[in-house]
Amino acid sequence: MPDATPSSLYRPSLSLLTDLYQLTMAYGYWRKGMQDREAVFHLYFRKPPFAGGYAVCAGLAYAVDWLENLRFTDEDLTYLRSLHGQKGGRLFEEGFLDYLRDLRFSCDVDAIPEGTVVFANEPLIRVRGPLLQAQLVETALLTLVNFQTLIATKAARIREAVGPDDQILEFGLRRAQGFDGGLSATRAAYLGGADGTSNVLAGQQFGIPVRGTHAHSWVMAFEGEEEAFEAYADAFPDDSVFLVDTYDTLEGVRNAIKVARHLRASGHELGGIRLDSGDLTYLSREARRLLDDAGFPAVRIVASNDLEEQLVTALKLEGARIDTWGIGTKLVTAYDQPALGGVYKLAALQRADGSGWDYTVKISEQLAKTSIPGVLQVRRFFNEEGKPVADMLYNTAEPLPEQLTIVDPLDPTRRRPVKSAQYRELLEPVFRQGQRVLDLPTLEESRQKARQEVTSLDPGTRRFLNPHTYPVGLEKSLHDFRTQLILDKRPQRPA
Ligand SMILES: Nc1ncnc2c1ncn2[C@@H]1O[C@H](COP(=O)(O)OP(=O)(O)OP(=O)(O)O)[C@@H](O)[C@H]1O
Ligand SMILES: O=P(O)(O)OC[C@H]1O[C@H](OP(=O)(O)OP(=O)(O)O)[C@H](O)[C@@H]1O
Ligand SMILES: O=C(O)c1cccnc1
């Protein structure tokens, strides 16, 4: 059994970061000579997370990196060579491993940029290219995009709850789903709206500002609380935030004020105090009063303790005086919905004789789960004020009619003729024949985009409770075509 340590997991090749069935299907396509049939797949989710009205897409930078580095190394191939089936025979023949050794990603990829607000059924990524390759990348794309989109959305909701001015610090690493869960969650949390993190590796890797206070153990390691605060202030005279709740919170605030006076006498100012238990509304109000009365109105109040967006909303409504929100577990684990159910579905396959597309559809008993055929693009329409009003999915391989009508895929009687002249195509070219054609935005740019996109939404779509469903529909000729395809594929059983 090879030893795997965190550092050995970050390896030159992550091409085996996939489900076995992607490789068995690849082998099967190769044996059948189908590997180069052109195919189109879409990655999308069917419901925004957290019963919300939107999601903030994230993870594309990781996905692009994974695709650019897709290579089967000798080490990967040695492992694949060692795999055997139930009866002891080798799973993959040598010729296939040679094929994998020479494989170079050659698909076209179009994607919605990180930080964009997205809705159910919209392809976040479209992969078009040789069937074997377009299928092979499914699992990695899903694992990278599903998780980061989930966490970026959670962070955006927390930003909505705290408002534009307070600071959000992400403190989740210790409770994250493993070490990469921690690292990618920090990135996505920052993209979605956090201002900083306690995660030092994320600071180094992504340039996210690192921030922090100290633990209860710091106070417990000294004779008394005041002595502990003095010692911390001595080490960080301009960067101290004292955790005041180890023994008695308001007594802790008084001790913090004493040390703040000493700091001021030597030309420094206390940065803040942190509350980590008890009634955060009452304690923050009392702490604010004590600090203000003592002449320290600029000392910030940080609060932590299992916070999430609903609790933050409640604390705000109760009149809590909190300036910085330290949020860990419930942000980085997306506690109330730990997975986004994004899927990756085949939508079109070039005919064997190369004479055009055969469109494909996965039928389900639930209409919401029936896939959408085509080579899809998402067009977002805006009103005169530049606010998004509706999104339309359409098939780029077919001509568009003059007059556009959007049909709700779940209720085809709900239709909207398109009036707005302003629109944007959401999917942008990222790879052409395996070569990257897009310079990715910086994390900072994606973060700013996320905020601007969320604030451009209607308040009804932004609210937490029973949000308004933003209109996303199929262009009518796509809807008609899909309906006919479903009728053709579904067995017509006699009553
Ligand atoms: N004013 C408030 N309104 C609603 N919930 C609050 C309020 N103040 C704190 N909470 C939340 O109540 C929960 C319980 O907090 P509390 O400090 O009583 O328990 P605890 O975390 O077990 O404390 P300790 O860390 O001392 O063991 C936490 O999730 C906290 O964020
Ligand atoms: O509550 P979260 O949103 O997950 O935020 C992170 C929590 O992690 C720390 O607690 P922990 O008890 O691990 O250590 P401590 O001694 O520093 O409080 C910190 O005090 C927060 O309460
Ligand atoms: O710096 C902090 O206050 C911190 C860091 C990690 C977890 N909880 C708090």
Coordinates of C-alpha atoms and ligand atoms in Angstrom, one line a residue:
M1 CA 0.0 0.0 0.0
P2 CA 1.7 3.3 -1.0
D3 CA 1.8 6.0 1.7
A4 CA -0.3 9.0 0.8
T5 CA 0.4 12.2 2.7
P6 CA -1.2 15.6 2.0
S7 CA 1.9 16.8 0.1
S8 CA 2.1 13.6 -2.0
L9 CA -1.5 14.1 -3.0
Y10 CA -0.7 17.4 -4.6
R11 CA 1.2 15.6 -7.4
P12 CA 2.3 16.5 -10.9
S13 CA -0.6 14.5 -12.4
L14 CA -4.2 14.6 -11.1
S15 CA -5.5 12.8 -14.1
L16 CA -6.6 9.9 -12.0
L17 CA -8.9 12.3 -10.0
T18 CA -11.9 10.6 -11.6
D19 CA -14.3 7.7 -11.2
L20 CA -13.2 4.4 -12.6
Y21 CA -16.2 4.3 -15.0
Q22 CA -14.9 7.3 -16.9
L23 CA -11.8 5.1 -17.8
T24 CA -13.8 1.9 -18.5
M25 CA -16.1 3.9 -20.8
A26 CA -13.1 5.5 -22.4
Y27 CA -11.6 2.0 -23.0
G28 CA -14.9 0.9 -24.4
Y29 CA -15.2 3.8 -26.8
W30 CA -11.6 3.2 -27.9
R31 CA -12.3 -0.5 -28.6
K32 CA -15.4 0.4 -30.6
G33 CA -13.5 3.1 -32.6
M34 CA -15.9 5.7 -31.2
Q35 CA -13.3 7.8 -29.4
D36 CA -13.2 10.7 -31.9
R37 CA -17.0 11.0 -32.5
E38 CA -17.7 14.7 -31.7
A39 CA -19.8 15.1 -28.6
V40 CA -21.3 17.9 -26.5
F41 CA -21.7 17.8 -22.8
H42 CA -23.2 20.4 -20.4
L43 CA -22.5 20.8 -16.7
Y44 CA -25.4 22.3 -14.8
F45 CA -27.4 22.1 -11.5
R46 CA -31.1 21.6 -11.2
K47 CA -31.9 23.7 -8.1
P48 CA -30.0 26.6 -6.4
P49 CA -28.6 25.6 -3.1
F50 CA -29.9 26.5 0.4
A51 CA -33.4 26.9 -1.0
G52 CA -32.1 30.2 -2.4
G53 CA -32.9 32.1 -5.6
Y54 CA -29.5 32.0 -7.2
A55 CA -26.0 30.5 -7.1
V56 CA -22.6 32.2 -7.6
C57 CA -20.5 30.1 -9.9
A58 CA -16.9 29.2 -8.9
G59 CA -14.3 26.6 -9.5
L60 CA -13.5 27.3 -13.1
A61 CA -9.9 28.3 -12.4
Y62 CA -9.3 24.9 -10.8
A63 CA -11.1 23.2 -13.7
V64 CA -9.0 25.0 -16.3
D65 CA -5.9 24.1 -14.5
W66 CA -6.9 20.5 -14.3
L67 CA -7.8 20.3 -18.0
E68 CA -4.5 22.0 -19.0
N69 CA -2.6 19.5 -17.0
L70 CA -4.5 16.4 -18.2
R71 CA -1.7 13.9 -19.0
F72 CA -1.3 10.3 -18.1
T73 CA 2.1 9.9 -16.6
D74 CA 4.1 6.7 -16.4
E75 CA 3.1 6.5 -12.8
D76 CA -0.6 6.8 -13.6
L77 CA -0.3 4.2 -16.4
T78 CA 1.6 1.8 -14.1
Y79 CA -1.3 2.0 -11.7
L80 CA -3.9 1.5 -14.4
R81 CA -1.9 -1.5 -15.7
S82 CA -2.1 -3.0 -12.3
L83 CA -5.9 -3.0 -12.2
H84 CA -7.7 -6.3 -12.6
G85 CA -11.3 -7.4 -13.0
Q86 CA -13.3 -9.9 -11.0
K87 CA -11.8 -12.9 -12.8
G88 CA -8.2 -11.7 -12.5
G89 CA -7.8 -10.4 -16.1
R90 CA -6.2 -7.0 -16.7
L91 CA -8.8 -4.2 -16.9
F92 CA -7.1 -2.3 -19.7
E93 CA -5.1 -3.7 -22.5
E94 CA -1.7 -2.2 -23.3
G95 CA -2.7 -0.5 -26.6
F96 CA -5.2 1.6 -24.6
L97 CA -2.6 2.6 -22.1
D98 CA -0.4 3.7 -25.1
Y99 CA -3.4 5.7 -26.3
L100 CA -3.8 7.3 -22.9
R101 CA 0.0 8.1 -22.8
D102 CA -0.3 10.1 -26.0
L103 CA -3.7 11.7 -25.2
R104 CA -3.7 15.5 -25.3
F105 CA -6.8 17.4 -24.5
S106 CA -8.3 18.7 -27.7
C107 CA -11.8 19.8 -26.8
D108 CA -13.5 23.2 -27.1
V109 CA -14.6 24.4 -23.7
D110 CA -17.0 27.3 -23.1
A111 CA -17.8 28.4 -19.5
I112 CA -19.6 31.0 -17.5
P113 CA -16.9 33.1 -15.7
E114 CA -16.4 32.7 -12.0
G115 CA -18.5 35.1 -9.9
T116 CA -21.4 35.2 -12.3
V117 CA -24.8 34.7 -10.8
V118 CA -26.3 31.5 -12.3
F119 CA -29.6 29.6 -12.1
A120 CA -31.0 26.1 -12.5
N121 CA -30.5 24.3 -15.8
E122 CA -27.9 26.8 -17.1
P123 CA -24.8 25.1 -18.5
L124 CA -21.9 26.5 -16.4
I125 CA -19.5 24.6 -18.7
R126 CA -20.0 23.2 -22.2
V127 CA -17.4 20.7 -23.5
R128 CA -17.4 19.9 -27.1
G129 CA -14.9 17.5 -28.7
P130 CA -13.9 13.9 -29.1
L131 CA -16.4 11.7 -27.2
L132 CA -13.8 9.8 -25.2
Q133 CA -12.2 13.1 -23.9
A134 CA -15.4 15.0 -23.3
Q135 CA -16.7 12.1 -21.2
L136 CA -13.4 11.5 -19.4
V137 CA -13.4 15.0 -17.8
E138 CA -16.8 14.7 -16.2
T139 CA -15.9 13.7 -12.6
A140 CA -13.1 16.2 -12.2
L141 CA -15.2 19.1 -13.6
L142 CA -18.1 18.2 -11.3
T143 CA -16.0 17.8 -8.1
L144 CA -14.2 21.1 -8.7
V145 CA -17.2 23.2 -9.8
N146 CA -19.9 21.8 -7.5
F147 CA -18.1 22.4 -4.3
Q148 CA -16.7 25.8 -5.0
T149 CA -20.0 27.0 -6.4
L150 CA -21.7 25.8 -3.3
I151 CA -19.3 27.6 -0.9
A152 CA -19.2 30.8 -3.0
T153 CA -23.0 30.9 -2.9
K154 CA -23.0 30.3 0.9
A155 CA -20.4 33.2 1.3
A156 CA -22.6 35.4 -0.9
R157 CA -25.6 34.8 1.3
I158 CA -23.6 35.5 4.4
R159 CA -22.4 38.8 2.7
E160 CA -26.1 39.6 2.0
A161 CA -26.9 39.0 5.7
V162 CA -24.0 41.1 7.2
G163 CA -24.5 43.9 4.7
P164 CA -21.9 45.8 2.6
D165 CA -19.8 47.4 5.4
D166 CA -19.0 44.8 8.0
Q167 CA -16.1 42.5 7.7
I168 CA -16.4 38.7 7.2
L169 CA -13.4 36.5 8.2
E170 CA -13.5 32.9 7.2
F171 CA -12.3 30.7 10.1
G172 CA -13.3 27.2 8.8
L173 CA -10.1 25.3 8.1
R174 CA -10.2 23.2 11.3
R175 CA -13.8 22.0 10.5
A176 CA -13.5 21.7 6.7
Q177 CA -13.9 18.5 4.8
G178 CA -10.3 17.6 4.7
F179 CA -7.3 19.6 3.6
D180 CA -8.3 20.4 0.1
G181 CA -11.9 20.9 1.3
G182 CA -10.4 23.6 3.5
L183 CA -8.2 25.2 0.8
S184 CA -10.7 25.3 -2.0
A185 CA -13.5 26.4 0.4
T186 CA -11.4 29.3 1.5
R187 CA -10.9 30.4 -2.1
A188 CA -14.6 30.1 -2.9
A189 CA -15.6 31.8 0.4
Y190 CA -13.4 34.8 -0.6
L191 CA -14.7 34.8 -4.1
G192 CA -18.3 34.8 -2.7
G193 CA -17.9 37.6 -0.3
A194 CA -15.5 37.0 2.7
D195 CA -12.8 39.6 3.3
G196 CA -10.1 37.5 4.8
T197 CA -9.2 34.1 6.2
S198 CA -7.3 32.4 9.0
N199 CA -6.1 29.8 6.5
V200 CA -2.4 30.6 5.9
L201 CA -1.9 28.2 3.0
A202 CA -4.8 29.9 1.2
G203 CA -3.1 33.2 1.9
Q204 CA 0.1 32.0 0.3
Q205 CA -1.6 30.2 -2.6
F206 CA -4.2 32.7 -3.6
G207 CA -3.1 36.0 -2.0
I208 CA -6.2 36.2 0.2
P209 CA -5.6 38.5 3.2
V210 CA -4.8 36.5 6.3
R211 CA -6.3 37.7 9.6
G212 CA -6.9 36.4 13.1
T213 CA -7.2 36.8 16.8
H214 CA -6.0 34.2 19.4
A215 CA -7.5 31.1 21.0
H216 CA -8.8 30.5 24.5
S217 CA -5.7 28.4 25.2
W218 CA -3.6 31.6 25.0
V219 CA -5.5 33.1 27.9
M220 CA -5.4 29.7 29.7
A221 CA -1.7 29.6 29.4
F222 CA -1.2 32.6 31.6
E223 CA -1.9 33.3 35.3
G224 CA -4.7 35.7 34.5
E225 CA -6.5 37.2 31.5
E226 CA -5.0 40.7 31.8
E227 CA -1.5 39.2 31.8
A228 CA -2.4 37.2 28.7
F229 CA -3.7 40.3 26.9
E230 CA -0.6 42.3 28.0
A231 CA 1.7 39.5 26.6
Y232 CA -0.2 39.5 23.3
A233 CA -0.2 43.2 23.0
D234 CA 3.5 43.2 23.7
A235 CA 4.0 40.8 20.7
F236 CA 1.6 42.6 18.4
P237 CA 1.1 46.2 19.7
D238 CA -0.6 47.3 16.5
D239 CA -2.4 44.1 15.6
S240 CA -4.1 42.8 18.7
V241 CA -7.6 41.5 19.0
F242 CA -8.3 39.9 22.4
L243 CA -10.7 37.0 22.9
V244 CA -12.6 38.1 26.0
D245 CA -14.9 35.2 26.9
T246 CA -12.6 32.6 28.4
Y247 CA -13.9 33.3 32.0
D248 CA -16.5 36.0 32.0
T249 CA -17.1 38.1 28.9
L250 CA -17.8 41.5 30.3
E251 CA -15.0 41.1 32.8
G252 CA -12.9 40.2 29.8
V253 CA -13.9 43.4 28.1
R254 CA -12.8 45.4 31.1
N255 CA -9.5 43.7 31.1
A256 CA -9.1 44.4 27.4
I257 CA -9.8 48.1 28.1
K258 CA -7.1 48.2 30.8
V259 CA -4.6 46.8 28.3
A260 CA -5.9 49.1 25.6
R261 CA -5.1 52.1 27.9
H262 CA -1.5 50.8 28.3
L263 CA -1.2 50.4 24.6
R264 CA -2.4 53.9 24.0
A265 CA 0.1 55.2 26.6
S266 CA 2.8 53.7 24.5
G267 CA 1.5 55.1 21.2
H268 CA -0.6 52.1 20.0
E269 CA -4.2 51.3 19.6
L270 CA -6.1 48.1 20.4
G271 CA -7.6 46.6 17.2
G272 CA -10.5 44.7 18.6
I273 CA -12.1 42.2 21.0
R274 CA -13.7 38.9 20.1
L275 CA -16.9 37.4 21.6
D276 CA -17.2 33.6 21.1
S277 CA -20.1 32.5 23.3
G278 CA -23.2 33.7 25.1
D279 CA -25.9 36.1 23.8
L280 CA -24.0 37.9 21.1
T281 CA -26.6 40.7 20.9
Y282 CA -26.5 41.5 24.6
L283 CA -22.8 41.1 25.0
S284 CA -21.8 43.0 21.9
R285 CA -24.1 45.9 22.9
E286 CA -22.6 45.9 26.4
A287 CA -19.1 45.6 25.1
R288 CA -19.7 48.5 22.8
R289 CA -21.0 50.6 25.6
L290 CA -18.0 49.8 27.8
L291 CA -15.5 50.5 25.0
D292 CA -17.2 53.7 24.0
D293 CA -17.4 55.0 27.6
A294 CA -13.8 54.2 28.0
G295 CA -12.8 56.3 24.9
F296 CA -12.3 53.4 22.5
P297 CA -15.0 53.8 19.9
A298 CA -12.7 52.5 17.1
V299 CA -12.0 49.1 18.8
R300 CA -13.8 46.6 16.6
I301 CA -16.1 43.9 18.0
V302 CA -15.5 40.5 16.4
A303 CA -18.1 37.8 16.9
S304 CA -17.8 34.0 16.3
N305 CA -19.6 30.9 17.4
D306 CA -21.5 28.7 14.8
L307 CA -22.6 31.7 12.8
E308 CA -24.4 31.5 9.4
E309 CA -26.6 33.8 7.4
Q310 CA -29.9 33.3 9.3
L311 CA -28.3 33.8 12.7
V312 CA -26.5 36.9 11.4
T313 CA -29.8 38.3 10.1
A314 CA -31.4 37.6 13.5
L315 CA -28.5 39.2 15.4
K316 CA -28.6 42.3 13.1
L317 CA -32.4 42.6 13.7
E318 CA -31.8 42.3 17.5
G319 CA -29.5 45.3 17.3
A320 CA -26.1 43.5 17.8
R321 CA -23.1 45.8 17.6
I322 CA -20.8 43.5 15.7
D323 CA -18.2 44.9 13.2
T324 CA -16.5 41.7 12.1
W325 CA -18.1 38.3 11.7
G326 CA -15.8 35.3 12.1
I327 CA -17.5 32.4 10.4
G328 CA -16.1 28.9 10.1
T329 CA -17.9 25.5 10.2
K330 CA -21.2 26.5 8.6
L331 CA -19.5 28.4 5.8
V332 CA -16.8 26.0 4.7
T333 CA -18.9 22.8 5.1
A334 CA -22.1 24.4 3.7
Y335 CA -23.7 22.9 6.8
D336 CA -27.3 23.1 5.8
Q337 CA -26.7 21.7 2.3
P338 CA -23.4 19.9 2.1
A339 CA -23.5 19.2 -1.7
L340 CA -24.6 20.9 -4.9
G341 CA -26.2 18.4 -7.2
G342 CA -24.5 19.5 -10.4
V343 CA -24.6 17.0 -13.2
Y344 CA -22.9 16.5 -16.6
K345 CA -25.0 15.3 -19.4
L346 CA -24.5 14.4 -23.0
A347 CA -26.6 16.7 -25.2
A348 CA -25.4 16.0 -28.8
L349 CA -23.4 13.5 -30.7
Q350 CA -22.1 13.9 -34.3
R351 CA -23.6 11.2 -36.5
A352 CA -21.2 8.4 -37.4
D353 CA -21.2 9.5 -41.1
G354 CA -20.4 13.1 -40.0
S355 CA -23.6 14.4 -41.5
G356 CA -24.7 16.5 -38.5
W357 CA -25.8 16.3 -34.9
D358 CA -27.8 13.5 -33.3
Y359 CA -29.3 15.3 -30.3
T360 CA -29.5 13.3 -27.1
V361 CA -31.8 13.4 -24.1
K362 CA -31.9 11.7 -20.8
I363 CA -35.5 11.0 -19.9
S364 CA -36.8 11.0 -16.3
E365 CA -40.1 10.5 -14.6
Q366 CA -39.6 14.0 -13.3
L367 CA -39.5 16.7 -16.0
A368 CA -37.0 18.7 -14.0
K369 CA -34.5 15.8 -14.4
T370 CA -35.0 15.4 -18.2
S371 CA -31.9 16.8 -19.9
I372 CA -31.8 19.5 -22.5
P373 CA -30.4 18.6 -26.0
G374 CA -28.4 20.9 -28.2
V375 CA -25.1 22.9 -28.3
L376 CA -26.4 25.3 -25.7
Q377 CA -25.7 28.9 -24.9
V378 CA -27.2 31.1 -22.2
R379 CA -28.4 34.6 -23.2
R380 CA -29.1 37.0 -20.3
F381 CA -31.4 39.8 -21.1
F382 CA -31.3 43.2 -19.2
N383 CA -33.7 46.0 -18.8
E384 CA -32.9 49.7 -19.4
E385 CA -31.4 50.0 -15.9
G386 CA -29.0 47.2 -16.7
K387 CA -30.8 44.7 -14.4
P388 CA -31.1 41.1 -15.5
V389 CA -34.6 40.2 -16.3
A390 CA -34.6 36.7 -17.9
D391 CA -32.2 34.1 -19.2
M392 CA -32.8 32.1 -22.3
L393 CA -31.1 28.7 -23.2
Y394 CA -30.8 28.2 -26.9
N395 CA -29.2 25.8 -29.4
T396 CA -26.3 27.5 -31.2
A397 CA -26.3 24.8 -33.9
E398 CA -29.8 25.9 -35.1
P399 CA -30.9 29.3 -36.5
L400 CA -32.7 31.6 -34.0
P401 CA -36.2 33.0 -35.0
E402 CA -36.7 36.7 -35.4
Q403 CA -39.1 37.0 -32.5
L404 CA -37.7 35.2 -29.4
T405 CA -40.0 33.6 -26.9
I406 CA -38.8 32.0 -23.7
V407 CA -40.7 28.9 -22.5
D408 CA -40.5 27.7 -18.8
P409 CA -39.2 24.1 -19.0
L410 CA -41.3 23.0 -16.1
D411 CA -44.5 24.7 -17.2
P412 CA -44.6 25.2 -21.0
T413 CA -47.8 27.3 -20.7
R414 CA -45.7 30.0 -19.1
R415 CA -44.1 31.9 -22.0
R416 CA -42.5 35.3 -22.3
P417 CA -41.9 37.1 -25.6
V418 CA -38.5 38.8 -25.4
K419 CA -38.7 42.6 -25.4
S420 CA -35.3 43.6 -24.2
A421 CA -32.7 44.5 -26.8
Q422 CA -29.8 44.3 -24.4
Y423 CA -28.3 40.9 -23.7
R424 CA -25.0 39.1 -22.9
E425 CA -24.0 35.6 -23.8
L426 CA -22.9 33.9 -20.6
L427 CA -20.7 31.1 -21.9
E428 CA -17.3 32.4 -23.0
P429 CA -14.7 30.4 -25.0
V430 CA -12.1 29.0 -22.7
F431 CA -10.4 26.3 -24.8
R432 CA -10.3 25.8 -28.6
Q433 CA -9.1 22.4 -29.7
G434 CA -7.4 22.0 -26.3
Q435 CA -5.6 25.3 -26.3
R436 CA -6.6 27.9 -23.8
V437 CA -7.9 31.0 -25.5
L438 CA -9.1 33.0 -22.4
D439 CA -7.0 34.8 -19.8
L440 CA -8.7 34.0 -16.6
P441 CA -9.6 36.9 -14.4
T442 CA -7.8 37.3 -11.0
L443 CA -9.5 36.0 -7.9
E444 CA -10.0 39.7 -6.9
E445 CA -11.8 40.5 -10.1
S446 CA -14.1 37.4 -9.8
R447 CA -14.8 38.5 -6.2
Q448 CA -15.8 41.9 -7.3
K449 CA -17.9 40.5 -10.1
A450 CA -19.7 38.2 -7.6
R451 CA -20.7 41.2 -5.5
Q452 CA -21.8 43.3 -8.4
E453 CA -23.8 40.4 -9.9
V454 CA -25.7 39.6 -6.7
T455 CA -26.5 43.2 -6.0
S456 CA -27.9 43.6 -9.5
L457 CA -30.6 41.0 -8.8
D458 CA -34.1 41.9 -7.8
P459 CA -34.5 41.9 -4.0
G460 CA -37.2 39.2 -4.4
T461 CA -34.6 36.9 -5.9
R462 CA -32.0 37.8 -3.2
R463 CA -34.1 37.1 -0.2
F464 CA -33.6 34.0 1.9
L465 CA -37.3 33.0 2.6
N466 CA -39.2 31.7 -0.4
P467 CA -37.3 33.7 -3.0
H468 CA -38.8 34.7 -6.3
T469 CA -37.8 32.3 -9.1
Y470 CA -35.7 34.2 -11.6
P471 CA -37.1 33.4 -15.1
V472 CA -34.9 30.9 -17.0
G473 CA -36.5 29.3 -20.0
L474 CA -35.8 27.5 -23.3
E475 CA -36.0 29.4 -26.6
K476 CA -39.3 28.2 -28.1
S477 CA -37.9 26.3 -31.0
L478 CA -35.5 24.5 -28.6
H479 CA -38.5 23.7 -26.3
D480 CA -40.5 22.4 -29.2
F481 CA -37.6 20.3 -30.4
R482 CA -37.0 18.9 -27.0
T483 CA -40.6 18.0 -26.5
Q484 CA -40.6 16.1 -29.8
L485 CA -37.4 14.3 -28.9
I486 CA -38.8 13.2 -25.6
L487 CA -42.0 11.9 -27.4
D488 CA -39.8 10.0 -29.8
K489 CA -37.6 8.4 -27.2
R490 CA -40.3 7.6 -24.6
P491 CA -41.9 4.2 -25.1
Q492 CA -45.6 4.8 -25.8
R493 CA -47.2 2.1 -23.7
P494 CA -50.9 1.3 -24.3
A495 CA -53.2 2.3 -21.5
Ligands
LIG1 N1 -28.8 36.8 20.4 C1 -28.7 35.7 19.9 N2 -29.8 35.2 19.1 C2 -29.8 34.0 18.6 N3 -28.8 33.2 18.7 C3 -27.7 33.5 19.3 C4 -27.6 34.8 20.0 N4 -26.4 34.9 20.6 C5 -25.8 33.7 20.3 N5 -26.5 32.9 19.6 C6 -26.1 31.6 19.1 O1 -26.6 30.6 20.0 C7 -25.8 29.4 19.9 C8 -25.4 29.0 21.3 O2 -24.5 29.9 21.9 P1 -23.9 29.6 23.4 O3 -22.8 30.5 23.6 O4 -25.0 29.7 24.4 O5 -23.6 28.1 23.4 P2 -22.2 27.4 23.2 O6 -21.7 27.7 21.8 O7 -22.4 26.0 23.5 O8 -21.3 28.2 24.2 P3 -19.9 27.8 24.8 O9 -18.9 28.1 23.7 O10 -19.8 28.7 26.0 O11 -20.0 26.4 25.1 C9 -24.6 29.8 19.0 O12 -24.8 29.2 17.7 C10 -24.7 31.3 19.0 O13 -24.1 31.8 17.8
LIG2 O1 -17.8 28.5 15.2 P1 -17.2 28.6 13.8 O2 -18.1 29.3 12.8 O3 -16.9 27.2 13.3 O4 -15.9 29.4 13.9 C1 -14.6 28.9 14.2 C2 -14.6 28.5 15.7 O5 -13.3 27.9 15.9 C3 -12.8 28.4 17.1 O6 -13.3 27.6 18.2 P2 -12.5 26.4 18.8 O7 -13.3 25.9 20.0 O8 -12.1 25.4 17.8 O9 -11.1 27.1 19.3 P3 -10.9 28.3 20.3 O10 -10.3 27.7 21.6 O11 -10.0 29.2 19.6 O12 -12.2 28.9 20.6 C4 -13.3 29.8 17.3 O13 -13.3 30.2 18.6 C5 -14.7 29.7 16.6 O14 -15.7 29.5 17.6
LIG3 O1 -8.1 33.8 14.5 C1 -9.2 33.5 15.0 O2 -9.8 34.1 15.8 C2 -9.7 32.1 14.7 C3 -9.0 31.3 13.8 C4 -9.5 30.0 13.5 C5 -10.7 29.6 14.1 N1 -11.3 30.4 15.0 C6 -10.8 31.6 15.3

